[in-house]
Amino acid sequence: MAEQRRLTTRQVAARLGVKPETVYAYVSRGLLGSRRGPGGRASTFDPDEVERLAHRRRGRAADGGPAATREQDAAGPVYSGVTLIEGDRYYYRGVDPIELARRASFEEVAWWLWTGDQRPGPPFTAPPDGLAAARAVGDALPAQAGLVDRLRVAAVA
């Protein structure tokens, strides 16, 4: 089956209404995947993935913040297992993230969000077998595979 035509960075930027630098920021944050094009220099993007991101971005204001609409305001707070979004504020497990950043390290916050267990100085070491598996799948990827792709397969391994 023929591979679907991939989009260039400029095409993606035009479709999303952003600068090319913003497209690369989306890639670095894991919002978009990229692959090296012919010759290994330029990045290319899956058109379906770009459309999904464009769809998710609808309902956001031009400045990147939430769009203020009566429909959204009437909908009330938005909840998930970890997050509460209410008005222009958000909370993780009921805690204001700015306050959280003032009193806990990055590792402590990550551990708490992941496990629900608050503790000072949680251990962040990779088990040797998991680390070996992640390195093996990363080494098996083609040279043109991007960093986000490498992180994705390492996480699965």
Tab-separated table of C-alpha atoms in Angstrom:
chain	number	residue	atom	x	y	z
A	1	MET	CA	0.000	0.000	0.000
A	2	ALA	CA	1.365	3.437	-0.899
A	3	GLU	CA	2.391	5.673	1.981
A	4	GLN	CA	0.173	8.677	2.577
A	5	ARG	CA	1.663	12.007	1.471
A	6	ARG	CA	3.339	13.724	4.409
A	7	LEU	CA	3.261	17.439	5.122
A	8	THR	CA	6.183	19.842	5.399
A	9	THR	CA	6.749	22.105	8.394
A	10	ARG	CA	5.506	25.114	6.413
A	11	GLN	CA	2.333	23.288	5.406
A	12	VAL	CA	1.654	22.281	9.012
A	13	ALA	CA	2.311	25.831	10.255
A	14	ALA	CA	-0.102	27.216	7.657
A	15	ARG	CA	-2.782	24.638	8.521
A	16	LEU	CA	-2.520	25.364	12.247
A	17	GLY	CA	-2.073	29.126	11.828
A	18	VAL	CA	1.228	29.192	13.736
A	19	LYS	CA	4.895	29.873	13.031
A	20	PRO	CA	7.228	27.007	12.054
A	21	GLU	CA	8.960	27.421	15.427
A	22	THR	CA	5.650	26.629	17.130
A	23	VAL	CA	5.319	23.437	15.077
A	24	TYR	CA	8.707	22.322	16.430
A	25	ALA	CA	7.573	23.240	19.959
A	26	TYR	CA	4.539	20.973	19.436
A	27	VAL	CA	6.913	18.175	18.422
A	28	SER	CA	9.144	18.702	21.463
A	29	ARG	CA	6.078	18.591	23.755
A	30	GLY	CA	4.829	15.399	22.112
A	31	LEU	CA	1.738	17.004	20.583
A	32	LEU	CA	2.912	16.115	17.059
A	33	GLY	CA	5.170	13.379	15.773
A	34	SER	CA	7.664	14.065	13.020
A	35	ARG	CA	9.808	11.998	10.731
A	36	ARG	CA	12.819	12.968	8.676
A	37	GLY	CA	12.035	13.449	5.014
A	38	PRO	CA	14.108	12.345	2.037
A	39	GLY	CA	17.735	13.272	2.555
A	40	GLY	CA	17.267	13.303	6.341
A	41	ARG	CA	17.130	17.081	6.701
A	42	ALA	CA	13.545	18.360	6.769
A	43	SER	CA	10.831	17.110	9.097
A	44	THR	CA	7.606	15.705	7.702
A	45	PHE	CA	4.269	15.217	9.426
A	46	ASP	CA	1.305	12.864	9.191
A	47	PRO	CA	-1.670	14.828	7.785
A	48	ASP	CA	-4.165	12.913	9.961
A	49	GLU	CA	-2.219	13.749	13.118
A	50	VAL	CA	-2.072	17.416	12.085
A	51	GLU	CA	-5.861	17.407	11.571
A	52	ARG	CA	-6.412	15.895	15.014
A	53	LEU	CA	-4.262	18.629	16.552
A	54	ALA	CA	-6.096	21.306	14.548
A	55	HIS	CA	-9.385	19.910	15.824
A	56	ARG	CA	-8.149	19.943	19.450
A	57	ARG	CA	-6.947	23.530	19.041
A	58	ARG	CA	-10.420	24.735	18.017
A	59	GLY	CA	-12.024	26.435	20.965
A	60	ARG	CA	-8.750	28.050	21.980
A	61	ALA	CA	-8.204	31.758	21.727
A	62	ALA	CA	-5.631	33.296	19.386
A	63	ASP	CA	-3.304	33.877	22.341
A	64	GLY	CA	-3.291	30.146	23.122
A	65	GLY	CA	-5.507	30.479	26.179
A	66	PRO	CA	-8.952	29.017	26.566
A	67	ALA	CA	-11.547	30.652	24.352
A	68	ALA	CA	-14.093	32.468	26.465
A	69	THR	CA	-17.491	31.415	25.202
A	70	ARG	CA	-20.850	31.327	26.893
A	71	GLU	CA	-21.135	27.637	26.058
A	72	GLN	CA	-17.917	26.800	27.865
A	73	ASP	CA	-18.741	29.048	30.807
A	74	ALA	CA	-22.159	27.421	31.121
A	75	ALA	CA	-20.633	23.947	31.024
A	76	GLY	CA	-19.081	24.437	34.453
A	77	PRO	CA	-15.899	22.796	35.726
A	78	VAL	CA	-14.094	20.047	33.829
A	79	TYR	CA	-12.829	17.096	35.867
A	80	SER	CA	-10.509	14.173	35.229
A	81	GLY	CA	-8.929	11.645	37.539
A	82	VAL	CA	-6.109	14.084	38.303
A	83	THR	CA	-7.146	17.525	37.038
A	84	LEU	CA	-9.872	20.067	37.744
A	85	ILE	CA	-10.300	22.998	35.378
A	86	GLU	CA	-12.639	25.623	36.748
A	87	GLY	CA	-12.943	29.011	35.087
A	88	ASP	CA	-9.426	30.230	34.427
A	89	ARG	CA	-7.881	28.114	37.201
A	90	TYR	CA	-6.731	24.519	37.249
A	91	TYR	CA	-5.728	22.103	39.984
A	92	TYR	CA	-3.874	18.793	40.141
A	93	ARG	CA	-5.329	16.427	42.721
A	94	GLY	CA	-6.979	19.497	44.250
A	95	VAL	CA	-3.746	21.502	44.595
A	96	ASP	CA	-2.874	24.749	42.809
A	97	PRO	CA	0.192	23.932	40.658
A	98	ILE	CA	1.873	27.259	41.410
A	99	GLU	CA	1.723	26.535	45.126
A	100	LEU	CA	2.905	22.999	44.428
A	101	ALA	CA	5.942	24.283	42.500
A	102	ARG	CA	6.877	26.501	45.443
A	103	ARG	CA	7.039	23.648	47.927
A	104	ALA	CA	8.064	20.494	46.045
A	105	SER	CA	10.774	19.415	43.626
A	106	PHE	CA	9.978	18.366	40.068
A	107	GLU	CA	10.609	14.725	40.981
A	108	GLU	CA	8.357	14.925	44.034
A	109	VAL	CA	5.523	16.432	41.973
A	110	ALA	CA	5.936	13.862	39.190
A	111	TRP	CA	5.903	11.009	41.724
A	112	TRP	CA	2.835	12.424	43.463
A	113	LEU	CA	0.911	12.948	40.208
A	114	TRP	CA	1.820	9.470	38.991
A	115	THR	CA	1.177	7.532	42.217
A	116	GLY	CA	-0.881	9.784	44.497
A	117	ASP	CA	1.791	9.222	47.173
A	118	GLN	CA	3.420	12.359	48.613
A	119	ARG	CA	6.926	11.768	49.853
A	120	PRO	CA	10.143	13.751	49.964
A	121	GLY	CA	12.876	12.686	47.543
A	122	PRO	CA	11.211	9.747	45.770
A	123	PRO	CA	13.557	7.360	43.978
A	124	PHE	CA	13.848	7.873	40.229
A	125	THR	CA	16.018	5.058	38.975
A	126	ALA	CA	15.330	2.879	35.975
A	127	PRO	CA	15.386	-0.874	36.559
A	128	PRO	CA	18.307	-2.437	34.629
A	129	ASP	CA	16.053	-4.724	32.545
A	130	GLY	CA	13.769	-1.845	31.546
A	131	LEU	CA	16.732	0.349	30.677
A	132	ALA	CA	18.254	-2.413	28.517
A	133	ALA	CA	14.930	-2.937	26.699
A	134	ALA	CA	14.548	0.795	26.042
A	135	ARG	CA	18.083	1.031	24.656
A	136	ALA	CA	17.562	-2.040	22.448
A	137	VAL	CA	14.387	-0.709	20.813
A	138	GLY	CA	15.961	2.730	20.393
A	139	ASP	CA	18.983	1.193	18.687
A	140	ALA	CA	16.678	-0.772	16.363
A	141	LEU	CA	15.036	2.389	14.992
A	142	PRO	CA	16.238	3.833	11.690
A	143	ALA	CA	18.752	6.684	11.841
A	144	GLN	CA	16.170	9.229	10.672
A	145	ALA	CA	13.813	8.480	13.600
A	146	GLY	CA	13.214	11.591	15.692
A	147	LEU	CA	13.659	12.045	19.417
A	148	VAL	CA	9.922	11.884	20.152
A	149	ASP	CA	9.656	8.583	18.257
A	150	ARG	CA	12.614	7.214	20.232
A	151	LEU	CA	11.014	8.275	23.522
A	152	ARG	CA	7.713	6.677	22.541
A	153	VAL	CA	9.217	3.265	21.797
A	154	ALA	CA	11.428	3.453	24.894
A	155	ALA	CA	8.372	4.121	27.059
A	156	VAL	CA	6.533	1.163	25.559
A	157	ALA	CA	9.557	-1.104	26.045
